[in-house]
Amino acid sequence: PHAGPVESKNEAAMSEVVPEPRQKPVVPMKPMGINASLLGYIGIDTIIEQMRKKTMKTGFDFNIMVVGQSGLGKSTLVNTLFKSQVSRKSSGWNREEKIPKTVEIKAIGHVIEEGGVKMKLTVIDTPGFGDQINNENCWEPIEKYINEQYEKFLKEEVNIARKKRIPDTRVHCCLYFISPTGHSLRPLDLEFMKHLSKVVNIIPVIAKADTMTLEEKTEFKQRVRKELEVNGIEFYPQKEFDEDLEDKTENDKIRQESMPFAVVGSDKEYQVNGKRVLGRKTPWGIIEVENLNHCEFALLRDFVIRTHLQDLKEVTHNIHYETYRAKRLNGNGGLPPMTVETEENHESNL
């Protein structure tokens, strides 16, 4: 313990040397304490511009699915959101043609460009959903489609020679159209959202909101929120994925006030006070789609496109896709799903 008086010259020399290595790690730390302005401009902030340039070159994918009964204005609303004919009218069947017996899934892709930014938009329509007398399990083909896109992405990802940029067909956002009954949600609505809120970002929307008075609309929105809560249905933005206090505050406001968005869609333009506006003409005036006093379309558009589009993509990738991937790889004994099936597919492609 007290080796002081007994220590030899060598030991004394060593003890003098020992503190030096301890000092060394401190040296790289010094610049951190120095004010960066004294050293001049470094240029770290240019990384944002570098990322912007890269994204501008590659463009990005956004895949939006619309689900709801026929006649709720799904196609019209998507066309209004993107200000172009991106969704064909689902009522595009001839009158002689019958309503599809089962849910069909139609994906239409477009490239939209604005301000030099390219977006490859895919609109996935689900004609025939909820149109039958017996709608039991009619959400199954939709869930199957969503999972197929995850599977497709996973197969590309586990390839040895994988593409630098895997084509993304995963559904980033599902707009679920609720009928403006003013009563409560139908069992079908609850059933669909219960099953699919686990695999995709669901945004509930009250369609054709101009069929309700303002009081009815407010009351219906509150009732829908209550029913979703009672049934334990999590819609987007999900509470557990709020990253910080700022996110939580912003998203709480959306969850408690805006959801479900009561909207009116229209791709027709009218003149109102010398301005051209998108609207619906009624005998008692024009309902302006983008006027917040008339409907919440502008809120929905800002939410989906202007504030949460990137987040919708991230939640899809980091949460829904990861959940699917983990389940799939675990079920496979932890091995990538490179089964005989993929080899057969490969042979059939040759």
mmCIF file of C-alpha atoms in Angstrom:
data_model
loop_
_atom_site.group_PDB
_atom_site.id
_atom_site.type_symbol
_atom_site.label_atom_id
_atom_site.label_comp_id
_atom_site.label_asym_id
_atom_site.label_seq_id
_atom_site.Cartn_x
_atom_site.Cartn_y
_atom_site.Cartn_z
ATOM 1 C CA PRO A 1 0.000 0.000 0.000
ATOM 2 C CA HIS A 2 2.618 2.622 1.011
ATOM 3 C CA ALA A 3 5.391 1.900 -1.457
ATOM 4 C CA GLY A 4 6.572 5.533 -1.449
ATOM 5 C CA PRO A 5 9.765 5.416 0.620
ATOM 6 C CA VAL A 6 10.828 1.995 -0.671
ATOM 7 C CA GLU A 7 10.418 2.631 -4.418
ATOM 8 C CA SER A 8 13.515 2.336 -6.606
ATOM 9 C CA LYS A 9 14.768 4.963 -9.032
ATOM 10 C CA ASN A 10 13.213 3.110 -11.963
ATOM 11 C CA GLU A 11 9.819 3.042 -10.293
ATOM 12 C CA ALA A 12 10.114 6.724 -9.481
ATOM 13 C CA ALA A 13 10.913 7.433 -13.113
ATOM 14 C CA MET A 14 7.877 5.396 -14.203
ATOM 15 C CA SER A 15 5.556 7.142 -11.828
ATOM 16 C CA GLU A 16 6.612 10.447 -13.375
ATOM 17 C CA VAL A 17 5.821 9.093 -16.852
ATOM 18 C CA VAL A 18 2.422 7.611 -15.938
ATOM 19 C CA PRO A 19 0.354 10.833 -15.831
ATOM 20 C CA GLU A 20 1.364 11.704 -19.390
ATOM 21 C CA PRO A 21 -0.671 9.065 -21.291
ATOM 22 C CA ARG A 22 -3.671 10.014 -19.175
ATOM 23 C CA GLN A 23 -3.416 13.558 -20.485
ATOM 24 C CA LYS A 24 -3.349 12.491 -24.123
ATOM 25 C CA PRO A 25 -7.056 11.786 -24.695
ATOM 26 C CA VAL A 26 -7.788 15.320 -23.525
ATOM 27 C CA VAL A 27 -5.927 16.819 -26.488
ATOM 28 C CA PRO A 28 -8.498 16.008 -29.237
ATOM 29 C CA MET A 29 -11.225 17.295 -26.935
ATOM 30 C CA LYS A 30 -9.848 20.858 -26.882
ATOM 31 C CA PRO A 31 -11.220 22.110 -30.216
ATOM 32 C CA MET A 32 -14.749 21.176 -29.073
ATOM 33 C CA GLY A 33 -14.599 23.821 -26.428
ATOM 34 C CA ILE A 34 -13.394 26.478 -28.853
ATOM 35 C CA ASN A 35 -15.987 28.738 -30.374
ATOM 36 C CA ALA A 36 -16.407 27.697 -34.038
ATOM 37 C CA SER A 37 -16.631 31.334 -35.124
ATOM 38 C CA LEU A 38 -12.989 31.820 -34.088
ATOM 39 C CA LEU A 39 -11.959 29.117 -36.538
ATOM 40 C CA GLY A 40 -14.073 30.488 -39.356
ATOM 41 C CA TYR A 41 -16.773 28.777 -41.449
ATOM 42 C CA ILE A 42 -16.520 24.972 -41.796
ATOM 43 C CA GLY A 43 -19.496 24.283 -44.039
ATOM 44 C CA ILE A 44 -21.293 21.482 -42.206
ATOM 45 C CA ASP A 45 -24.648 23.078 -43.054
ATOM 46 C CA THR A 46 -24.087 22.363 -46.783
ATOM 47 C CA ILE A 47 -25.003 18.729 -46.124
ATOM 48 C CA ILE A 48 -28.670 19.769 -46.350
ATOM 49 C CA GLU A 49 -28.098 21.194 -49.814
ATOM 50 C CA GLN A 50 -26.151 18.065 -50.839
ATOM 51 C CA MET A 51 -29.045 15.864 -49.712
ATOM 52 C CA ARG A 52 -31.512 18.106 -51.530
ATOM 53 C CA LYS A 53 -29.540 17.819 -54.793
ATOM 54 C CA LYS A 54 -29.367 14.031 -54.523
ATOM 55 C CA THR A 55 -33.095 13.730 -53.817
ATOM 56 C CA MET A 56 -33.896 16.095 -56.692
ATOM 57 C CA LYS A 57 -31.932 13.851 -59.049
ATOM 58 C CA THR A 58 -33.477 10.565 -57.975
ATOM 59 C CA GLY A 59 -36.972 11.868 -57.230
ATOM 60 C CA PHE A 60 -39.043 9.851 -54.785
ATOM 61 C CA ASP A 61 -41.966 7.433 -54.590
ATOM 62 C CA PHE A 62 -45.241 7.971 -52.817
ATOM 63 C CA ASN A 63 -47.946 5.313 -52.850
ATOM 64 C CA ILE A 64 -51.400 6.223 -51.622
ATOM 65 C CA MET A 65 -54.321 3.806 -51.294
ATOM 66 C CA VAL A 66 -57.984 4.801 -51.220
ATOM 67 C CA VAL A 67 -60.547 2.508 -49.606
ATOM 68 C CA GLY A 68 -64.288 2.963 -49.175
ATOM 69 C CA GLN A 69 -67.659 2.210 -50.705
ATOM 70 C CA SER A 70 -68.459 3.322 -54.250
ATOM 71 C CA GLY A 71 -69.863 6.793 -54.637
ATOM 72 C CA LEU A 72 -67.971 8.419 -51.768
ATOM 73 C CA GLY A 73 -65.818 10.509 -54.122
ATOM 74 C CA LYS A 74 -62.515 8.675 -53.594
ATOM 75 C CA SER A 75 -61.127 9.303 -57.088
ATOM 76 C CA THR A 76 -62.314 12.905 -57.089
ATOM 77 C CA LEU A 77 -60.616 13.560 -53.768
ATOM 78 C CA VAL A 78 -57.265 12.128 -54.896
ATOM 79 C CA ASN A 79 -57.481 14.161 -58.105
ATOM 80 C CA THR A 80 -58.154 17.253 -56.001
ATOM 81 C CA LEU A 81 -55.214 16.475 -53.684
ATOM 82 C CA PHE A 82 -52.745 16.323 -56.568
ATOM 83 C CA LYS A 83 -54.527 18.847 -58.821
ATOM 84 C CA SER A 84 -54.519 16.464 -61.772
ATOM 85 C CA GLN A 85 -56.381 13.459 -63.100
ATOM 86 C CA VAL A 86 -54.290 10.918 -61.205
ATOM 87 C CA SER A 87 -57.134 8.578 -60.323
ATOM 88 C CA ARG A 88 -59.590 7.229 -62.828
ATOM 89 C CA LYS A 89 -63.174 7.388 -61.693
ATOM 90 C CA SER A 90 -64.027 4.033 -60.124
ATOM 91 C CA SER A 91 -67.493 4.542 -61.540
ATOM 92 C CA GLY A 92 -65.779 4.028 -64.878
ATOM 93 C CA TRP A 93 -67.771 0.840 -65.461
ATOM 94 C CA ASN A 94 -70.483 1.004 -68.064
ATOM 95 C CA ARG A 95 -73.980 0.913 -66.663
ATOM 96 C CA GLU A 96 -74.461 -2.573 -68.092
ATOM 97 C CA GLU A 97 -71.400 -3.850 -66.219
ATOM 98 C CA LYS A 98 -71.963 -5.321 -62.791
ATOM 99 C CA ILE A 99 -70.270 -4.128 -59.617
ATOM 100 C CA PRO A 100 -67.175 -6.315 -59.111
ATOM 101 C CA LYS A 101 -68.018 -9.455 -57.136
ATOM 102 C CA THR A 102 -64.888 -9.097 -55.004
ATOM 103 C CA VAL A 103 -62.527 -6.275 -54.198
ATOM 104 C CA GLU A 104 -60.341 -5.464 -57.175
ATOM 105 C CA ILE A 105 -57.082 -3.638 -56.735
ATOM 106 C CA LYS A 106 -55.986 -1.179 -59.388
ATOM 107 C CA ALA A 107 -52.685 0.667 -59.154
ATOM 108 C CA ILE A 108 -52.092 3.610 -61.470
ATOM 109 C CA GLY A 109 -48.676 5.285 -61.569
ATOM 110 C CA HIS A 110 -47.887 8.882 -62.543
ATOM 111 C CA VAL A 111 -44.900 11.168 -62.421
ATOM 112 C CA ILE A 112 -45.761 14.583 -61.045
ATOM 113 C CA GLU A 113 -43.226 17.385 -61.173
ATOM 114 C CA GLU A 114 -43.335 20.634 -59.243
ATOM 115 C CA GLY A 115 -40.531 23.111 -58.640
ATOM 116 C CA GLY A 116 -38.026 20.692 -60.145
ATOM 117 C CA VAL A 117 -39.005 17.921 -57.700
ATOM 118 C CA LYS A 118 -40.164 14.672 -59.284
ATOM 119 C CA MET A 119 -42.596 12.435 -57.469
ATOM 120 C CA LYS A 120 -43.564 9.008 -58.756
ATOM 121 C CA LEU A 121 -47.077 8.815 -57.410
ATOM 122 C CA THR A 122 -49.010 5.559 -57.394
ATOM 123 C CA VAL A 123 -52.713 5.644 -56.563
ATOM 124 C CA ILE A 124 -54.081 2.271 -55.482
ATOM 125 C CA ASP A 125 -57.847 2.058 -55.846
ATOM 126 C CA THR A 126 -60.007 -0.688 -54.360
ATOM 127 C CA PRO A 127 -63.264 -0.796 -56.366
ATOM 128 C CA GLY A 128 -65.864 -3.166 -54.985
ATOM 129 C CA PHE A 129 -64.914 -2.645 -51.319
ATOM 130 C CA GLY A 130 -67.996 -2.696 -49.112
ATOM 131 C CA ASP A 131 -70.418 -2.797 -52.073
ATOM 132 C CA GLN A 132 -71.754 -6.319 -51.564
ATOM 133 C CA ILE A 133 -74.639 -7.464 -49.393
ATOM 134 C CA ASN A 134 -72.236 -9.686 -47.481
ATOM 135 C CA ASN A 135 -68.983 -7.792 -46.914
ATOM 136 C CA GLU A 136 -67.446 -10.382 -44.628
ATOM 137 C CA ASN A 137 -63.627 -10.397 -44.823
ATOM 138 C CA CYS A 138 -63.617 -7.997 -47.782
ATOM 139 C CA TRP A 139 -60.530 -6.379 -46.248
ATOM 140 C CA GLU A 140 -58.503 -9.569 -46.900
ATOM 141 C CA PRO A 141 -57.488 -8.837 -50.540
ATOM 142 C CA ILE A 142 -56.324 -5.372 -49.413
ATOM 143 C CA GLU A 143 -54.214 -6.761 -46.568
ATOM 144 C CA LYS A 144 -52.826 -9.377 -48.974
ATOM 145 C CA TYR A 145 -51.859 -6.653 -51.474
ATOM 146 C CA ILE A 146 -50.117 -4.565 -48.784
ATOM 147 C CA ASN A 147 -48.151 -7.590 -47.532
ATOM 148 C CA GLU A 148 -47.233 -8.595 -51.091
ATOM 149 C CA GLN A 149 -45.533 -5.219 -51.548
ATOM 150 C CA TYR A 150 -43.544 -5.744 -48.329
ATOM 151 C CA GLU A 151 -42.579 -9.226 -49.561
ATOM 152 C CA LYS A 152 -41.473 -7.835 -52.923
ATOM 153 C CA PHE A 153 -39.263 -5.262 -51.174
ATOM 154 C CA LEU A 154 -37.843 -7.896 -48.801
ATOM 155 C CA LYS A 155 -36.943 -10.250 -51.674
ATOM 156 C CA GLU A 156 -35.029 -7.438 -53.373
ATOM 157 C CA GLU A 157 -33.330 -6.530 -50.109
ATOM 158 C CA VAL A 158 -32.038 -10.022 -49.327
ATOM 159 C CA ASN A 159 -30.625 -10.593 -52.811
ATOM 160 C CA ILE A 160 -26.847 -10.947 -52.767
ATOM 161 C CA ALA A 161 -26.462 -8.558 -55.687
ATOM 162 C CA ARG A 162 -29.147 -6.110 -54.701
ATOM 163 C CA LYS A 163 -30.130 -2.961 -56.525
ATOM 164 C CA LYS A 164 -28.722 0.306 -55.253
ATOM 165 C CA ARG A 165 -32.235 1.676 -55.188
ATOM 166 C CA ILE A 166 -34.992 -0.861 -54.630
ATOM 167 C CA PRO A 167 -38.243 0.145 -56.360
ATOM 168 C CA ASP A 168 -40.659 1.043 -53.581
ATOM 169 C CA THR A 169 -44.233 -0.169 -54.113
ATOM 170 C CA ARG A 170 -45.097 -0.319 -50.393
ATOM 171 C CA VAL A 171 -48.316 1.482 -49.436
ATOM 172 C CA HIS A 172 -47.280 4.597 -47.498
ATOM 173 C CA CYS A 173 -50.751 5.871 -46.719
ATOM 174 C CA CYS A 174 -54.289 4.503 -46.782
ATOM 175 C CA LEU A 175 -57.139 7.032 -46.906
ATOM 176 C CA TYR A 176 -60.169 5.268 -45.438
ATOM 177 C CA PHE A 177 -63.455 6.877 -46.495
ATOM 178 C CA ILE A 178 -66.223 6.932 -43.924
ATOM 179 C CA SER A 179 -69.799 7.417 -45.106
ATOM 180 C CA PRO A 180 -71.274 10.745 -43.838
ATOM 181 C CA THR A 181 -74.193 9.054 -42.036
ATOM 182 C CA GLY A 182 -73.970 11.244 -38.937
ATOM 183 C CA HIS A 183 -74.595 8.091 -36.856
ATOM 184 C CA SER A 184 -71.816 5.710 -35.928
ATOM 185 C CA LEU A 185 -69.203 3.703 -37.775
ATOM 186 C CA ARG A 186 -70.391 0.529 -39.457
ATOM 187 C CA PRO A 187 -69.029 -2.844 -38.267
ATOM 188 C CA LEU A 188 -67.249 -3.023 -41.647
ATOM 189 C CA ASP A 189 -65.365 0.227 -40.941
ATOM 190 C CA LEU A 190 -64.250 -0.971 -37.525
ATOM 191 C CA GLU A 191 -63.320 -4.421 -38.830
ATOM 192 C CA PHE A 192 -61.217 -2.960 -41.668
ATOM 193 C CA MET A 193 -59.367 -0.449 -39.495
ATOM 194 C CA LYS A 194 -58.794 -2.999 -36.722
ATOM 195 C CA HIS A 195 -57.072 -5.409 -39.091
ATOM 196 C CA LEU A 196 -55.200 -2.937 -41.237
ATOM 197 C CA SER A 197 -54.030 -0.327 -38.735
ATOM 198 C CA LYS A 198 -51.338 -2.885 -37.779
ATOM 199 C CA VAL A 199 -49.908 -3.082 -41.308
ATOM 200 C CA VAL A 200 -50.419 0.355 -42.889
ATOM 201 C CA ASN A 201 -50.812 4.053 -41.989
ATOM 202 C CA ILE A 202 -54.566 4.662 -41.978
ATOM 203 C CA ILE A 203 -55.945 8.191 -42.247
ATOM 204 C CA PRO A 204 -59.730 8.244 -41.694
ATOM 205 C CA VAL A 205 -61.648 10.697 -43.868
ATOM 206 C CA ILE A 206 -65.352 11.627 -43.740
ATOM 207 C CA ALA A 207 -66.379 11.835 -47.366
ATOM 208 C CA LYS A 208 -68.887 14.264 -48.908
ATOM 209 C CA ALA A 209 -68.967 16.317 -45.718
ATOM 210 C CA ASP A 210 -71.193 18.918 -47.423
ATOM 211 C CA THR A 211 -74.165 16.570 -46.826
ATOM 212 C CA MET A 212 -74.013 17.396 -43.091
ATOM 213 C CA THR A 213 -74.662 20.613 -41.210
ATOM 214 C CA LEU A 214 -71.738 22.098 -39.236
ATOM 215 C CA GLU A 215 -73.191 20.833 -35.928
ATOM 216 C CA GLU A 216 -73.747 17.341 -37.348
ATOM 217 C CA LYS A 217 -70.218 17.328 -38.712
ATOM 218 C CA THR A 218 -68.618 18.299 -35.377
ATOM 219 C CA GLU A 219 -70.725 15.752 -33.512
ATOM 220 C CA PHE A 220 -69.990 12.979 -36.029
ATOM 221 C CA LYS A 221 -66.242 13.645 -35.885
ATOM 222 C CA GLN A 222 -66.288 13.373 -32.075
ATOM 223 C CA ARG A 223 -68.314 10.175 -32.235
ATOM 224 C CA VAL A 224 -65.948 8.581 -34.766
ATOM 225 C CA ARG A 225 -62.918 9.498 -32.613
ATOM 226 C CA LYS A 226 -64.594 7.994 -29.534
ATOM 227 C CA GLU A 227 -65.464 4.764 -31.370
ATOM 228 C CA LEU A 228 -61.940 4.369 -32.694
ATOM 229 C CA GLU A 229 -60.576 4.887 -29.186
ATOM 230 C CA VAL A 230 -63.026 2.442 -27.564
ATOM 231 C CA ASN A 231 -62.137 -0.200 -30.174
ATOM 232 C CA GLY A 232 -58.411 0.379 -29.681
ATOM 233 C CA ILE A 233 -57.851 1.423 -33.301
ATOM 234 C CA GLU A 234 -54.649 3.404 -33.853
ATOM 235 C CA PHE A 235 -54.745 5.631 -36.918
ATOM 236 C CA TYR A 236 -51.868 7.703 -38.277
ATOM 237 C CA PRO A 237 -50.088 9.601 -36.647
ATOM 238 C CA GLN A 238 -49.786 6.853 -34.008
ATOM 239 C CA LYS A 239 -49.074 8.075 -30.473
ATOM 240 C CA GLU A 240 -46.180 5.707 -29.810
ATOM 241 C CA PHE A 241 -44.194 6.966 -32.809
ATOM 242 C CA ASP A 242 -44.041 10.629 -31.752
ATOM 243 C CA GLU A 243 -40.322 11.252 -31.573
ATOM 244 C CA ASP A 244 -40.192 14.326 -29.346
ATOM 245 C CA LEU A 245 -42.318 16.863 -27.511
ATOM 246 C CA GLU A 246 -42.713 19.088 -30.576
ATOM 247 C CA ASP A 247 -44.011 16.122 -32.623
ATOM 248 C CA LYS A 248 -46.317 15.104 -29.797
ATOM 249 C CA THR A 249 -47.832 18.583 -29.449
ATOM 250 C CA GLU A 250 -48.376 18.917 -33.204
ATOM 251 C CA ASN A 251 -49.765 15.395 -33.621
ATOM 252 C CA ASP A 252 -51.992 15.593 -30.532
ATOM 253 C CA LYS A 253 -53.686 18.616 -32.076
ATOM 254 C CA ILE A 254 -54.309 16.628 -35.282
ATOM 255 C CA ARG A 255 -55.537 13.557 -33.352
ATOM 256 C CA GLN A 256 -57.843 15.494 -31.058
ATOM 257 C CA GLU A 257 -59.207 18.123 -33.440
ATOM 258 C CA SER A 258 -58.723 17.346 -37.121
ATOM 259 C CA MET A 259 -59.189 13.569 -37.311
ATOM 260 C CA PRO A 260 -61.131 12.286 -39.120
ATOM 261 C CA PHE A 261 -60.861 15.017 -41.782
ATOM 262 C CA ALA A 262 -64.330 15.981 -43.047
ATOM 263 C CA VAL A 263 -63.713 16.713 -46.712
ATOM 264 C CA VAL A 264 -65.315 17.629 -50.011
ATOM 265 C CA GLY A 265 -63.475 16.899 -53.239
ATOM 266 C CA SER A 266 -63.986 18.529 -56.617
ATOM 267 C CA ASP A 267 -62.040 18.834 -59.821
ATOM 268 C CA LYS A 268 -64.310 21.545 -61.256
ATOM 269 C CA GLU A 269 -63.325 25.205 -61.190
ATOM 270 C CA TYR A 270 -65.677 28.134 -60.611
ATOM 271 C CA GLN A 271 -65.305 31.905 -60.431
ATOM 272 C CA VAL A 272 -65.881 33.294 -56.929
ATOM 273 C CA ASN A 273 -65.294 37.025 -56.372
ATOM 274 C CA GLY A 274 -63.153 37.174 -59.502
ATOM 275 C CA LYS A 275 -60.966 34.227 -58.341
ATOM 276 C CA ARG A 276 -60.880 30.736 -59.792
ATOM 277 C CA VAL A 277 -61.571 28.153 -57.110
ATOM 278 C CA LEU A 278 -62.124 24.409 -56.982
ATOM 279 C CA GLY A 279 -65.632 23.813 -55.787
ATOM 280 C CA ARG A 280 -69.021 22.140 -55.936
ATOM 281 C CA LYS A 281 -71.972 24.082 -57.201
ATOM 282 C CA THR A 282 -75.203 23.739 -55.248
ATOM 283 C CA PRO A 283 -78.517 25.611 -55.656
ATOM 284 C CA TRP A 284 -77.578 27.802 -52.686
ATOM 285 C CA GLY A 285 -74.004 28.645 -53.613
ATOM 286 C CA ILE A 286 -70.563 27.208 -54.237
ATOM 287 C CA ILE A 287 -68.771 25.045 -51.718
ATOM 288 C CA GLU A 288 -65.117 26.010 -52.006
ATOM 289 C CA VAL A 289 -62.945 22.957 -51.527
ATOM 290 C CA GLU A 290 -59.890 24.869 -50.306
ATOM 291 C CA ASN A 291 -61.787 27.243 -48.014
ATOM 292 C CA LEU A 292 -61.407 26.087 -44.402
ATOM 293 C CA ASN A 293 -64.763 27.630 -43.494
ATOM 294 C CA HIS A 294 -66.390 25.256 -45.992
ATOM 295 C CA CYS A 295 -64.477 22.010 -45.462
ATOM 296 C CA GLU A 296 -61.246 20.517 -44.139
ATOM 297 C CA PHE A 297 -59.751 19.538 -47.474
ATOM 298 C CA ALA A 298 -56.890 22.057 -47.128
ATOM 299 C CA LEU A 299 -56.028 20.596 -43.702
ATOM 300 C CA LEU A 300 -55.888 17.073 -45.139
ATOM 301 C CA ARG A 301 -53.735 18.182 -48.078
ATOM 302 C CA ASP A 302 -51.303 20.082 -45.844
ATOM 303 C CA PHE A 303 -51.131 17.102 -43.499
ATOM 304 C CA VAL A 304 -50.550 14.386 -46.119
ATOM 305 C CA ILE A 305 -48.356 16.346 -48.536
ATOM 306 C CA ARG A 306 -46.857 19.416 -46.888
ATOM 307 C CA THR A 307 -46.029 18.303 -43.352
ATOM 308 C CA HIS A 308 -46.180 14.498 -42.960
ATOM 309 C CA LEU A 309 -45.349 12.953 -46.350
ATOM 310 C CA GLN A 310 -41.771 12.078 -45.396
ATOM 311 C CA ASP A 311 -42.914 10.814 -42.007
ATOM 312 C CA LEU A 312 -45.567 8.575 -43.628
ATOM 313 C CA LYS A 313 -42.763 7.011 -45.664
ATOM 314 C CA GLU A 314 -40.496 6.625 -42.640
ATOM 315 C CA VAL A 315 -43.163 5.024 -40.430
ATOM 316 C CA THR A 316 -43.960 2.617 -43.293
ATOM 317 C CA HIS A 317 -40.296 1.646 -43.606
ATOM 318 C CA ASN A 318 -39.189 1.652 -39.957
ATOM 319 C CA ILE A 319 -42.332 0.292 -38.311
ATOM 320 C CA HIS A 320 -44.755 -1.545 -40.630
ATOM 321 C CA TYR A 321 -42.166 -2.998 -42.982
ATOM 322 C CA GLU A 322 -39.786 -3.871 -40.117
ATOM 323 C CA THR A 323 -42.610 -5.707 -38.318
ATOM 324 C CA TYR A 324 -43.389 -7.688 -41.486
ATOM 325 C CA ARG A 325 -39.685 -8.370 -42.092
ATOM 326 C CA ALA A 326 -39.034 -9.605 -38.548
ATOM 327 C CA LYS A 327 -42.078 -11.877 -38.655
ATOM 328 C CA ARG A 328 -41.084 -13.234 -42.056
ATOM 329 C CA LEU A 329 -37.443 -13.902 -41.146
ATOM 330 C CA ASN A 330 -38.332 -15.424 -37.763
ATOM 331 C CA GLY A 331 -40.845 -17.734 -39.393
ATOM 332 C CA ASN A 332 -38.028 -18.798 -41.688
ATOM 333 C CA GLY A 333 -35.723 -19.846 -38.873
ATOM 334 C CA GLY A 334 -33.931 -16.519 -39.094
ATOM 335 C CA LEU A 335 -32.843 -17.188 -42.658
ATOM 336 C CA PRO A 336 -33.646 -14.856 -45.538
ATOM 337 C CA PRO A 337 -36.668 -16.093 -47.508
ATOM 338 C CA MET A 338 -34.587 -17.388 -50.397
ATOM 339 C CA THR A 339 -36.742 -20.454 -50.828
ATOM 340 C CA VAL A 340 -37.328 -22.796 -53.754
ATOM 341 C CA GLU A 341 -40.207 -20.538 -54.685
ATOM 342 C CA THR A 342 -37.823 -17.695 -55.632
ATOM 343 C CA GLU A 343 -35.673 -20.089 -57.658
ATOM 344 C CA GLU A 344 -38.762 -21.285 -59.537
ATOM 345 C CA ASN A 345 -39.733 -17.678 -60.153
ATOM 346 C CA HIS A 346 -36.236 -17.027 -61.426
ATOM 347 C CA GLU A 347 -36.434 -19.997 -63.807
ATOM 348 C CA SER A 348 -39.848 -18.940 -65.048
ATOM 349 C CA ASN A 349 -38.434 -15.473 -65.753
ATOM 350 C CA LEU A 350 -35.633 -16.899 -67.893
#
